[in-house]
Coordinates of C-alpha atoms in Angstrom, one line a residue:
Chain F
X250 CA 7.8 -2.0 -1.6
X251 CA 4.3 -4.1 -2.1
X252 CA 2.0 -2.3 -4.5
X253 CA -1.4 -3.9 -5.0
X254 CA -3.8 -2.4 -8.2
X255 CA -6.9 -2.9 -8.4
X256 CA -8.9 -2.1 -11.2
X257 CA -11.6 -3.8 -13.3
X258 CA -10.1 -1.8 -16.9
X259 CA -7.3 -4.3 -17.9
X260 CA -6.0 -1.3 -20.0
X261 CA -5.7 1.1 -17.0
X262 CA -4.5 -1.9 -14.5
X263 CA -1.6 -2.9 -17.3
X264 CA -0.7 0.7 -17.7
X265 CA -0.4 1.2 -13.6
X266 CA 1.4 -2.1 -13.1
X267 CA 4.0 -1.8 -15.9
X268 CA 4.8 1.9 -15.1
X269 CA 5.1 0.3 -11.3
X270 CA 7.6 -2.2 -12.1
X271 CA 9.4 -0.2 -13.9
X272 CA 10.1 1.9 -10.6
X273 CA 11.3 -1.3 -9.0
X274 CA 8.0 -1.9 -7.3
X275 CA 6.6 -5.4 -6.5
X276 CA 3.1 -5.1 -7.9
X277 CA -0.1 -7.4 -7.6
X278 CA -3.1 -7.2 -9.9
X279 CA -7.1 -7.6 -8.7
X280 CA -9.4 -7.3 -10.8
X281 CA -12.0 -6.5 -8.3
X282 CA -12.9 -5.2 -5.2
X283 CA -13.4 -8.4 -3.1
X284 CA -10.3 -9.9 -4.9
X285 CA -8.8 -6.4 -3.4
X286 CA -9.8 -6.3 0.0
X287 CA -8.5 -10.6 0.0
X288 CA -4.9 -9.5 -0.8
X289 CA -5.0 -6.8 1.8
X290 CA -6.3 -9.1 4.6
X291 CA -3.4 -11.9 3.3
X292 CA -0.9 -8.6 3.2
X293 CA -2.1 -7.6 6.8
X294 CA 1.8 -7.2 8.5
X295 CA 3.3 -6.2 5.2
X296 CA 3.7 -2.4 4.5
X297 CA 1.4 -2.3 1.7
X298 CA 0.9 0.7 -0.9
X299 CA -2.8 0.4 -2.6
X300 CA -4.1 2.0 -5.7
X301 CA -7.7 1.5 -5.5
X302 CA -9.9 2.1 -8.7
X303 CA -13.2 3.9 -7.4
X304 CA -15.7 1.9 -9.4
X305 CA -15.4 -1.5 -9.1
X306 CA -17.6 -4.7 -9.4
X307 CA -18.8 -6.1 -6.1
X308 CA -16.7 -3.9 -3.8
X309 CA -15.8 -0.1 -4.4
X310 CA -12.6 1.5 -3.8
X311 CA -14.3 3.7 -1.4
X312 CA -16.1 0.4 0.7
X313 CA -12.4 -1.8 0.2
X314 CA -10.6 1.5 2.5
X315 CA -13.5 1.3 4.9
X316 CA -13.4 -2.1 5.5
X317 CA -9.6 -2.2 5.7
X318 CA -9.7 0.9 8.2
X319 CA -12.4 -1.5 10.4
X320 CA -10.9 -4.6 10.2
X321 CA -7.4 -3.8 9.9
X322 CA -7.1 -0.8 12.0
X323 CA -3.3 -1.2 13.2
X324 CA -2.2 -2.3 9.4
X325 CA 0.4 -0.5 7.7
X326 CA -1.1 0.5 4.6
X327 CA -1.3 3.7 2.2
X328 CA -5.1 3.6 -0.2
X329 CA -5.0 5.8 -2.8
X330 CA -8.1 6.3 -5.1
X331 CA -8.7 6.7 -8.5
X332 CA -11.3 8.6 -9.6
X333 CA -12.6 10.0 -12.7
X334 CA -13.1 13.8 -13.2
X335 CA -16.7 14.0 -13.0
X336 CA -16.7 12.3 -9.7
X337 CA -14.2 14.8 -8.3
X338 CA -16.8 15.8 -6.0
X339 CA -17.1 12.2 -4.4
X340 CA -13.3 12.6 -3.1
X341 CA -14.0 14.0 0.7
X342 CA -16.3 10.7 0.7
X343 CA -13.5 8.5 -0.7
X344 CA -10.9 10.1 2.3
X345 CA -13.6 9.9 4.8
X346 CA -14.1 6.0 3.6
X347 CA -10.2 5.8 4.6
X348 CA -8.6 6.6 1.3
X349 CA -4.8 8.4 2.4
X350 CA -5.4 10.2 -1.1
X351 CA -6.5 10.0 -4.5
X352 CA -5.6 10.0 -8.3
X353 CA -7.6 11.2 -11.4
X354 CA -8.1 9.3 -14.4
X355 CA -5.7 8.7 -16.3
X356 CA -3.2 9.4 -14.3
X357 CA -0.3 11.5 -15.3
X358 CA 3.1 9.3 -15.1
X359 CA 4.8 12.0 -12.9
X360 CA 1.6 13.0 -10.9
X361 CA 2.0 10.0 -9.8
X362 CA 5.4 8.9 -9.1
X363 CA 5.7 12.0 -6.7
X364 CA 2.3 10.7 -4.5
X365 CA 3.7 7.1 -4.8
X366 CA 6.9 8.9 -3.4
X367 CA 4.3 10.4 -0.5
X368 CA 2.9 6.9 0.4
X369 CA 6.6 5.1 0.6
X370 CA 7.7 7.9 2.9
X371 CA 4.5 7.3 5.2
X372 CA 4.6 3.6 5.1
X373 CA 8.2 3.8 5.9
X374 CA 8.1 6.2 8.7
X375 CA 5.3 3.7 10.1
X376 CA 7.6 0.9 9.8
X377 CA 10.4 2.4 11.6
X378 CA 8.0 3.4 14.2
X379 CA 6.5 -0.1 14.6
X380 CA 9.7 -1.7 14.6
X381 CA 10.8 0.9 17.6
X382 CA 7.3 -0.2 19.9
X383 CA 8.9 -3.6 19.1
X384 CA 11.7 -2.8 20.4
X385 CA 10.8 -1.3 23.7
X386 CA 8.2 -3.5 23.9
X387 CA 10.8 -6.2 24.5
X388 CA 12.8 -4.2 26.9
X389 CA 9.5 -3.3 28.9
X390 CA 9.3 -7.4 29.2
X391 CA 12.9 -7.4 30.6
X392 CA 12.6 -4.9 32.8
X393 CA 8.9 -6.5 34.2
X394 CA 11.1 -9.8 35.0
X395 CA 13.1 -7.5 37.4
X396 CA 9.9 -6.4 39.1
X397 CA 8.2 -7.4 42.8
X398 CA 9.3 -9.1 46.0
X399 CA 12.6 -11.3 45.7
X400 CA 13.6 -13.5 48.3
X401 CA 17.6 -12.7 48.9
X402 CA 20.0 -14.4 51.4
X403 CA 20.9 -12.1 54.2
X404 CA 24.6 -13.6 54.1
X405 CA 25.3 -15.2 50.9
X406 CA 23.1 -12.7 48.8
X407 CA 21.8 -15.5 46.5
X408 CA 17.9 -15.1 45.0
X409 CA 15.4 -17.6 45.4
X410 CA 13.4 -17.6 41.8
X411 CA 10.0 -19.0 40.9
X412 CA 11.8 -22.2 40.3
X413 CA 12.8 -22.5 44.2
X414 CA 16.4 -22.3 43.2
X415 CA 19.0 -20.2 45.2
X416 CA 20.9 -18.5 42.4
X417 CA 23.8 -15.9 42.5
X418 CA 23.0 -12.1 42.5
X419 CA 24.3 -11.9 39.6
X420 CA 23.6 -15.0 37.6
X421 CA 19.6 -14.1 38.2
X422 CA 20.0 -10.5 37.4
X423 CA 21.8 -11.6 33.7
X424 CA 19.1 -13.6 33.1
X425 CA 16.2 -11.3 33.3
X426 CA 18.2 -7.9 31.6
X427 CA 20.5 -7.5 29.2
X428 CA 23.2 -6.4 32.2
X429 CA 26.3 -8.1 32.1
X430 CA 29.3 -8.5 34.9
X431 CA 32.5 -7.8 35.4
X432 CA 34.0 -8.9 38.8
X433 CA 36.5 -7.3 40.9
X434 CA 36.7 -6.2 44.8
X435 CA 35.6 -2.8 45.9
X436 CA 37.5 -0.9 48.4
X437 CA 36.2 -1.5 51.6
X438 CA 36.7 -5.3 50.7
X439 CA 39.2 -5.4 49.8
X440 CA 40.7 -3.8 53.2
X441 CA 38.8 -6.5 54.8
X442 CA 40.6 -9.0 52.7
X443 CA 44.0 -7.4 53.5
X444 CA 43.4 -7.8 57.0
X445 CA 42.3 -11.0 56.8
X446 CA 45.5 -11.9 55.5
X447 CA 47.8 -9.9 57.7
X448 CA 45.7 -11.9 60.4
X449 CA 46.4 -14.9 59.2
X450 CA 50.0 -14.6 58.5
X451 CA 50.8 -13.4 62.2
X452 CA 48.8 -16.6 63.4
X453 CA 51.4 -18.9 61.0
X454 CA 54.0 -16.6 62.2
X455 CA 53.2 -17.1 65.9
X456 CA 52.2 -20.8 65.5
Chain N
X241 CA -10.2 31.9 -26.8
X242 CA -11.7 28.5 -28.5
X243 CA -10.0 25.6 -27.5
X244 CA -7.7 23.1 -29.4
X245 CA -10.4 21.2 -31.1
X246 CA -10.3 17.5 -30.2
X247 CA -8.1 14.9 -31.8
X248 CA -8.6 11.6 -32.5
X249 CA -5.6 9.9 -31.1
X250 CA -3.0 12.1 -29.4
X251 CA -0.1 10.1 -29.9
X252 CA 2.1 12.1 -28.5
X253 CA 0.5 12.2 -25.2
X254 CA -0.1 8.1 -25.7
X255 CA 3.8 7.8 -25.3
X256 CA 4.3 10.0 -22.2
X257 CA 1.2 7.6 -20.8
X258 CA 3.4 4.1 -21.7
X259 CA 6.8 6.4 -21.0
X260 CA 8.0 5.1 -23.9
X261 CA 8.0 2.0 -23.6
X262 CA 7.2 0.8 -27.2
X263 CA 5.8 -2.6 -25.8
X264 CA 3.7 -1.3 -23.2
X265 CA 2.0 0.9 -25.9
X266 CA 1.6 -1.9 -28.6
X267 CA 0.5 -4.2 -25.3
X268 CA -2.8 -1.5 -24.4
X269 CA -3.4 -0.8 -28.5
X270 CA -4.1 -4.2 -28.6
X271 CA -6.2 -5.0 -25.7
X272 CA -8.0 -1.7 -26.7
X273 CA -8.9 -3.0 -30.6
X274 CA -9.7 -6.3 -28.9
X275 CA -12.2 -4.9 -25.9
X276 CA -13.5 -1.6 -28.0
X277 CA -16.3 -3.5 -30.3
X278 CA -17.7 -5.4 -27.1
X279 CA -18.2 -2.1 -25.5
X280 CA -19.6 -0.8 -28.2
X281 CA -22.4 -3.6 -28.4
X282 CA -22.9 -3.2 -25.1
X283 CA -24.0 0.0 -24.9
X284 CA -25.9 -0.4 -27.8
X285 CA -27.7 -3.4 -26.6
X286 CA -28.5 -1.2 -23.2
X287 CA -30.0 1.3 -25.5
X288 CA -32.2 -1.1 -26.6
X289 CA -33.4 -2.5 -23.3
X290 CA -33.7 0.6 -22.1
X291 CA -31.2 -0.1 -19.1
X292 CA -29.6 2.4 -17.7
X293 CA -27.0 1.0 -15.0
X294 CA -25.7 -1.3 -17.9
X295 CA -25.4 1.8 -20.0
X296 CA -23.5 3.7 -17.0
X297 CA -21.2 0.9 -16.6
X298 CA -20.4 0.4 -20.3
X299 CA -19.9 4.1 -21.1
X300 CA -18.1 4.8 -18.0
X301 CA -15.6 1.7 -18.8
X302 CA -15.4 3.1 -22.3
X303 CA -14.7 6.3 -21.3
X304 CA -11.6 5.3 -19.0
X305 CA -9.7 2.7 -21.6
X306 CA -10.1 5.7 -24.4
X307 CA -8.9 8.4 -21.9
X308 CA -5.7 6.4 -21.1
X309 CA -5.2 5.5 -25.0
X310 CA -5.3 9.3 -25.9
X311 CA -8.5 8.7 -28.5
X312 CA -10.0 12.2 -26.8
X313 CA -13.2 11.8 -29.0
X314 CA -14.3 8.7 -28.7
X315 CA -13.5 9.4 -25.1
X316 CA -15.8 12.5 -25.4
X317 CA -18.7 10.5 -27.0
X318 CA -18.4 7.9 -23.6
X319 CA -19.0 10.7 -21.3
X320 CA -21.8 12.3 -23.1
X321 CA -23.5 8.8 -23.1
X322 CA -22.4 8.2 -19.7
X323 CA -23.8 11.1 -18.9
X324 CA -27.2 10.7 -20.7
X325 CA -27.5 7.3 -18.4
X326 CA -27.0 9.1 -15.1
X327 CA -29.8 11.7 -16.5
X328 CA -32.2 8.5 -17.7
X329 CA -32.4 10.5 -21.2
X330 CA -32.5 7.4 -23.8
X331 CA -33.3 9.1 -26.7
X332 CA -30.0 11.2 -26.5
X333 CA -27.8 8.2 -26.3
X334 CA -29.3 7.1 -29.0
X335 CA -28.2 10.0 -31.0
X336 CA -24.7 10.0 -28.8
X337 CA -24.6 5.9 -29.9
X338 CA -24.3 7.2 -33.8
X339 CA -21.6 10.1 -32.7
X340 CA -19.8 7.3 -31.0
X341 CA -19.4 4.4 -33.6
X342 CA -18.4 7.4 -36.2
X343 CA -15.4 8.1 -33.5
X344 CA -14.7 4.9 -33.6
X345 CA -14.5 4.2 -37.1
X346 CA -12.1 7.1 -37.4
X347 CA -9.9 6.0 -34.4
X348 CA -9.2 2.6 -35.3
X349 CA -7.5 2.3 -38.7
X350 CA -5.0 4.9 -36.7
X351 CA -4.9 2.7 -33.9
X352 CA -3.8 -0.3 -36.4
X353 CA -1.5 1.8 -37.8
X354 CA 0.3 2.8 -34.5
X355 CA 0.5 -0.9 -33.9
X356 CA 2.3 -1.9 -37.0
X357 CA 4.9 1.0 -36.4

């Protein structure tokens, strides 16, 4: 899973992305807002776990989630905050901004591996969701091919397409689903066939 | 019930921070003797010109690199002067600049020590 820090304090973004690898994550460092919100708009179809350090030069945490939430609104991505104690009272701002949740300074190591924890579960739950629209997404196209007025022979049963081409019932169908055939006779047929035959045989027999 | 009085450098909480990792915590010591005296001077030198979002910035930035290094009074004497910034009251950070370079003083020789162990 991508994790992207951001934090101006080299200190607190060595700390975050060191205990980060060290779970296996794959982290990126900004050291800035702007420098944030740029790996978040490159990162825009990648699940993307962000731990967003509130005071920032040129952008704040709390403006990088709102422009992410505006510009980005269908991205995949999880903003945690980190705040200091003192601005604890700034945090309804920070999830109204678009923050997911938030962190006090200095974070404690298992504090946060159990909200990290949180965020992978969301971003992977969003995943599997997206992956599923995909999914019938591409059915919904099938089945749309299938739709309106086909031109069918009344004897031989073959489809004109939009390319002016007679084609089999079945050929055309295959093409547009995922159906596939398996030929054989059905019963009344196949009684036709049988006296076809019979019919034929007593006209060799009397010839 | 008073509480625990402050300590300079909690080094046991220091190693929970880095989780142990020996490296980690010599790698932040370092960047913290490196980065601490231009802090310092910068919150002096806002003092001085009498500029308080300089001040704010400096203290607060202060105030987070001590927090995560465990050096709870120096991290004490940030907040007061970040504090004093946000309330425009100069003459206090001056008297909280002198609490803070005594911190300091105390904190590093044991932060030079951690890093030779």
């Amino acid at each position: 899973m991508r994790v992207l820090i951001a934090d101006d304090d080299r200190i607190a973004a060595t700390l975050l992305a060191q205990t980060l690898r060290q779970w296996e994550f794959d982290v990126t460092v900004a050291i800035d807002g702007a420098a944030a919100l740029r790996h978040l708009q490159d990162a825009v179809a990648t699940p993307t776990l962000a731990i967003l350090d509130w005071m920032m030069p040129q952008l704040e945490g709390a403006d990088v989630c709102r422009r992410v939430r505006r510009e980005m609104p269908l991205a995949n991505m999880y903003l945690m905050l980190l705040t200091s104690l003192e601005s604890k009272d700034r945090i309804v701002e920070g999830l109204e901004a678009g923050a997911d949740d938030y962190l006090i300074k200095p974070f404690d190591p298992d504090e946060l591996r159990a909200r990290i924890n949180v965020g992978v579960r969301v971003l992977t739950l969003q995943d599997r969701l997206a992956e599923r629209v995909k999914e019938l997404q591409a059915a919904l196209a099938n089945v749309k091919q299938l739709h309106g007025l086909l031109p069918i022979c009344s004897y031989c049963k073959r489809i004109r397409g939009d390319d002016q081409y007679w084609t089999a019932v079945e050929s055309y169908i295959a093409e547009r689903s995922n159906a596939q055939f398996s030929h054989g006779i059905c019963p009344p047929c196949a009684s036709a066939l049988e006296r076809e035959i019979e019919e034929h045989r007593n006209r060799r027999q009397r010839g | 019930m008073a509480a625990d009085p402050l300590v300079v450098l909690d080094v046991e909480a220091l190693e929970r921070q880095t989780g142990g990792d020996a490296e980690l915590r010599a790698e932040i010591v370092r960047m913290f003797l490196e980065d601490c005296p231009q802090r310092v001077d910068a919150i002096d030198a806002a003092i001085v010109a009498g500029d308080l979002a300089s001040l704010m910035s400096a203290s607060h930035a202060l105030k987070g690199s001590a927090a995560y290094l465990k050096a709870m009074i120096v991290r004490e004497c940030a907040a007061a002067l970040e504090h004093c910034a946000r309330e425009g009251q100069l003459a206090e950070a001056a008297a909280g600049l002198g609490r803070l370079r005594v911190a300091v003083d105390d904190l590093i020789p044991q932060l030079e020590k951690l890093s030779r162990e």
